[in-house]
mmCIF file with all atom_site columns, C-alpha atoms in Angstrom:
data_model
loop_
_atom_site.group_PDB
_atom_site.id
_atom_site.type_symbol
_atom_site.label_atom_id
_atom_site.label_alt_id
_atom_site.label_comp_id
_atom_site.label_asym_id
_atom_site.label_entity_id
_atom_site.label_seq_id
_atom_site.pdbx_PDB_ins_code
_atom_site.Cartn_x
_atom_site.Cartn_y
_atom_site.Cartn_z
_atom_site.occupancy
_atom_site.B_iso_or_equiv
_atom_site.pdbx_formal_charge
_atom_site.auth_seq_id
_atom_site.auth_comp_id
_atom_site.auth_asym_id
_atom_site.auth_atom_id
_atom_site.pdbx_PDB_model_num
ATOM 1  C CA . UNK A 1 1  ? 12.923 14.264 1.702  1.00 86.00 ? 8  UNK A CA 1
ATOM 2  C CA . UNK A 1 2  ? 11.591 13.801 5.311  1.00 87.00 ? 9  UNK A CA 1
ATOM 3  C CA . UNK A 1 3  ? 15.328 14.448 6.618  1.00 88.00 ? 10 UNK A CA 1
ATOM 4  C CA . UNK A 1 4  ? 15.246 17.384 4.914  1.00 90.00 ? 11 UNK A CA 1
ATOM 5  C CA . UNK A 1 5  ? 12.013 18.955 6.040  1.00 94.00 ? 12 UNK A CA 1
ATOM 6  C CA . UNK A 1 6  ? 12.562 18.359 9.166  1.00 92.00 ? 13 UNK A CA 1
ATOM 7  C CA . UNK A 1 7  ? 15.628 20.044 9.666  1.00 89.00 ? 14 UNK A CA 1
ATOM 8  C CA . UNK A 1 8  ? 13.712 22.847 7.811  1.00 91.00 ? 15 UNK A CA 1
ATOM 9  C CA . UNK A 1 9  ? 10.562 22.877 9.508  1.00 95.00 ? 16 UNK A CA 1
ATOM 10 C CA . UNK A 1 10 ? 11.122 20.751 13.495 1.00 92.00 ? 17 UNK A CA 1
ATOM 11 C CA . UNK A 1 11 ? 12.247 23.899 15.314 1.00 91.00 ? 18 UNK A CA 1
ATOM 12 C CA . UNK A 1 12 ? 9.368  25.946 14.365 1.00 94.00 ? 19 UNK A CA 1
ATOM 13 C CA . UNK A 1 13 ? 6.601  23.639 14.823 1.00 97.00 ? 20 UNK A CA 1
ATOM 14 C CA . UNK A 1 14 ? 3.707  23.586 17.169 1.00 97.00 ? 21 UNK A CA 1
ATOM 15 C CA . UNK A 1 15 ? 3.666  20.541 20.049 1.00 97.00 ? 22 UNK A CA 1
ATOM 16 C CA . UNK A 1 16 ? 0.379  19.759 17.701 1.00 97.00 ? 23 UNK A CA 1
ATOM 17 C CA . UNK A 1 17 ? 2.225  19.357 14.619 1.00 97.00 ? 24 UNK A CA 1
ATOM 18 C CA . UNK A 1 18 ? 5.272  17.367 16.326 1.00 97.00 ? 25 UNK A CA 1
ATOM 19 C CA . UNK A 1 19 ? 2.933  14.837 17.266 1.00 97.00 ? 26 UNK A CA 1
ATOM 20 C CA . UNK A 1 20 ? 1.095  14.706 13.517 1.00 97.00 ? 27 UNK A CA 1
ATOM 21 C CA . UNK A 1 21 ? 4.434  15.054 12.159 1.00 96.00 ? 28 UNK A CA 1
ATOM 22 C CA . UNK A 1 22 ? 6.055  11.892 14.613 1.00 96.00 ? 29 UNK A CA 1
ATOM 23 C CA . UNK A 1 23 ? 2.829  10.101 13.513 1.00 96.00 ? 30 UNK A CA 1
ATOM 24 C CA . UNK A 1 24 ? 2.700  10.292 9.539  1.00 96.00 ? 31 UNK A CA 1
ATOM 25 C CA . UNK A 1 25 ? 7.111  9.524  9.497  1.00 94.00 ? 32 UNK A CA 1
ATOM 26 C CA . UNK A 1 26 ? 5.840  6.491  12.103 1.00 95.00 ? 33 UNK A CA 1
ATOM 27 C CA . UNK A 1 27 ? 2.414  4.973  11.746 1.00 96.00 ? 34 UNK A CA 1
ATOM 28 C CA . UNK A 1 28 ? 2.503  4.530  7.712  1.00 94.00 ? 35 UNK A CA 1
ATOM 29 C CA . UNK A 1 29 ? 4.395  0.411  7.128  1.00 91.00 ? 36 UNK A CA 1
ATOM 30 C CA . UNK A 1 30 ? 5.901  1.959  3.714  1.00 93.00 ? 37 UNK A CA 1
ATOM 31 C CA . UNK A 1 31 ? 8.224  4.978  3.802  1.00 93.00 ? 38 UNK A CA 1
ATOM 32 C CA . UNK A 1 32 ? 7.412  4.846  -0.265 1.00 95.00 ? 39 UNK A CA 1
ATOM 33 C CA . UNK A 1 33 ? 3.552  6.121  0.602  1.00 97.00 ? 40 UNK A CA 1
ATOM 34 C CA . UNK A 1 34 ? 5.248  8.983  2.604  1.00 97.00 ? 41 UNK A CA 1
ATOM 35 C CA . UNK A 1 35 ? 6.999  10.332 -0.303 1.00 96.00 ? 42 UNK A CA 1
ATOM 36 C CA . UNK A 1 36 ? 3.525  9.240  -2.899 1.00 97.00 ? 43 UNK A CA 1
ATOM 37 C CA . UNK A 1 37 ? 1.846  10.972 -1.012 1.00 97.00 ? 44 UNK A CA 1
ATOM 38 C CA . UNK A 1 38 ? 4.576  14.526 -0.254 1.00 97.00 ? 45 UNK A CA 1
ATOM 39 C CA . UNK A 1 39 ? 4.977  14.611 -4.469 1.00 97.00 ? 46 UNK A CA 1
ATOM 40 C CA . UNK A 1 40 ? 0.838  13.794 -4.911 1.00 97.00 ? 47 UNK A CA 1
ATOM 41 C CA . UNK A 1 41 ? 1.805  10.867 -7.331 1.00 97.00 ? 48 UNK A CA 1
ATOM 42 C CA . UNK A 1 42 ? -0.879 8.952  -4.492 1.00 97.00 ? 49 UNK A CA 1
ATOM 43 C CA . UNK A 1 43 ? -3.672 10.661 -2.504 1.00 97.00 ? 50 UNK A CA 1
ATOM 44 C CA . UNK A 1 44 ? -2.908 11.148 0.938  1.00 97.00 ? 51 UNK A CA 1
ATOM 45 C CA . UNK A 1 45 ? -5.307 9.183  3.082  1.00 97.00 ? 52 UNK A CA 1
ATOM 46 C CA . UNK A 1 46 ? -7.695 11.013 5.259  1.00 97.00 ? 53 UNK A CA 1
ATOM 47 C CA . UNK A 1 47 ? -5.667 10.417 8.357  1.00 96.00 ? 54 UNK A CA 1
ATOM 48 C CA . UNK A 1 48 ? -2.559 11.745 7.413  1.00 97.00 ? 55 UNK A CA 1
ATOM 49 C CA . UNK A 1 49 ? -4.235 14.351 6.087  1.00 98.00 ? 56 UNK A CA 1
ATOM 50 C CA . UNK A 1 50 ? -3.431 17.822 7.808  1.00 97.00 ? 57 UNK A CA 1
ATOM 51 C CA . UNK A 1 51 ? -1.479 20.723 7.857  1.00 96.00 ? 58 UNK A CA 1
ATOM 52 C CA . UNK A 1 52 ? 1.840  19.155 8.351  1.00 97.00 ? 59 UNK A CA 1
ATOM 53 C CA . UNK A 1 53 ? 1.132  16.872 5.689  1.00 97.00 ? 60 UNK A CA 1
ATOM 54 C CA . UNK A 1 54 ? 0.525  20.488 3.535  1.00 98.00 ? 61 UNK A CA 1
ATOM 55 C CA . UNK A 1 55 ? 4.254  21.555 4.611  1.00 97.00 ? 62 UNK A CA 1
ATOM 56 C CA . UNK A 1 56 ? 5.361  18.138 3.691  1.00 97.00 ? 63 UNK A CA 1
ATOM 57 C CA . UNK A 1 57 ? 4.084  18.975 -0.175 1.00 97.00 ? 64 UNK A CA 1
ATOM 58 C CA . UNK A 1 58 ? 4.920  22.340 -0.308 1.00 96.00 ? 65 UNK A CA 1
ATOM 59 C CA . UNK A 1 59 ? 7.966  21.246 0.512  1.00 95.00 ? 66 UNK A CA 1
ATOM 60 C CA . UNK A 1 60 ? 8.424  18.260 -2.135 1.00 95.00 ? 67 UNK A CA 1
ATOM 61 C CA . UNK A 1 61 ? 7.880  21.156 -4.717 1.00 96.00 ? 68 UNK A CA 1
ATOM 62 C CA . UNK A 1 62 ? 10.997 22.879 -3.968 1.00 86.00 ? 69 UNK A CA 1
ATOM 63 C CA . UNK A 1 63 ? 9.987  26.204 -5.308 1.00 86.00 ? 70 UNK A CA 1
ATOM 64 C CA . UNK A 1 64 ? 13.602 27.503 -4.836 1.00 79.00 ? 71 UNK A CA 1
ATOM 65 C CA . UNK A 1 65 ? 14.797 24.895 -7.282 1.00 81.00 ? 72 UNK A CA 1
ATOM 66 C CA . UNK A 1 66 ? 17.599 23.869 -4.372 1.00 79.00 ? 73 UNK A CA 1
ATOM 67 C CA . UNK A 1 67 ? 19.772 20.582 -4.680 1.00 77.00 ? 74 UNK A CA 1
ATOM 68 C CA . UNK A 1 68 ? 19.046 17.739 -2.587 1.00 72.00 ? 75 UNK A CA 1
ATOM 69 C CA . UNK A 1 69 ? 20.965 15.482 -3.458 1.00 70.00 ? 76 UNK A CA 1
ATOM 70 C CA . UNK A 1 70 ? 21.642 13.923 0.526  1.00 71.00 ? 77 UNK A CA 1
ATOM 71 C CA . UNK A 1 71 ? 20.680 14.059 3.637  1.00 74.00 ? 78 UNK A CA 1
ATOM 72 C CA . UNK A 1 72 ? 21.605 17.179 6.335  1.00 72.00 ? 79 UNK A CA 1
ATOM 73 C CA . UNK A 1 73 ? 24.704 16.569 8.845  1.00 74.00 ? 80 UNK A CA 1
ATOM 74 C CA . UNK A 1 74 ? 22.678 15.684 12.043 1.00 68.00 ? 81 UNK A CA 1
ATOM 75 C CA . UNK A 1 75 ? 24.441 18.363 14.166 1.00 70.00 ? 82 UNK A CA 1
ATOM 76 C CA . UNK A 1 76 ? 21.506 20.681 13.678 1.00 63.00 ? 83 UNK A CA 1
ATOM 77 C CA . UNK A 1 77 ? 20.027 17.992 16.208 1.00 65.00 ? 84 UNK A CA 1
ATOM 78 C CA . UNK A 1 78 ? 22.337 18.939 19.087 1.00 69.00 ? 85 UNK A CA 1
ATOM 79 C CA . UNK A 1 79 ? 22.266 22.518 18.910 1.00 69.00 ? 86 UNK A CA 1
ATOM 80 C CA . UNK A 1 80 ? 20.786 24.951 21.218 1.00 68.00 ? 87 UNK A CA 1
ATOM 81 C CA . UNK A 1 81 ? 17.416 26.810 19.787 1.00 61.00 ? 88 UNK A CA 1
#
């Protein structure tokens, strides 16, 4: 899910929400609350809670109904914005 968003979302964000985003995919010792908390099957604690965190869930929703079923081919990483 997280690989996903942030191919989606990384080259668009604000310095701000780099650093939330770095944060919340580093700080939390269980990947697992990451994705409770993205799909709201846990409440998101107060510290993680912001507006990347809001991408993050709007994203888990997958409103376009589109299959993803593995992770994006990293060369996305290398190019030139």
């Amino acid at each position: 899910l997280s690989s996903l968003f942030a191919k989606e979302n990384l080259n668009r964000m604000s310095e701000q929400q780099l650093n939330l985003y770095d944060r919340l995919i580093n700080e939390p010792s269980n990947d697992w609350d990451i994705y409770y908390w993205a799909t709201e099957a846990k409440p998101t604690p107060a510290e993680f809670e912001n507006d990347v965190m809001a991408m993050l869930r709007e994203f888990a929703k997958n409103k376009k109904k589109e299959q993803r079923l593995r992770q994006p081919d990293l060369e996305y990483l290398f190019e030139s914005p």
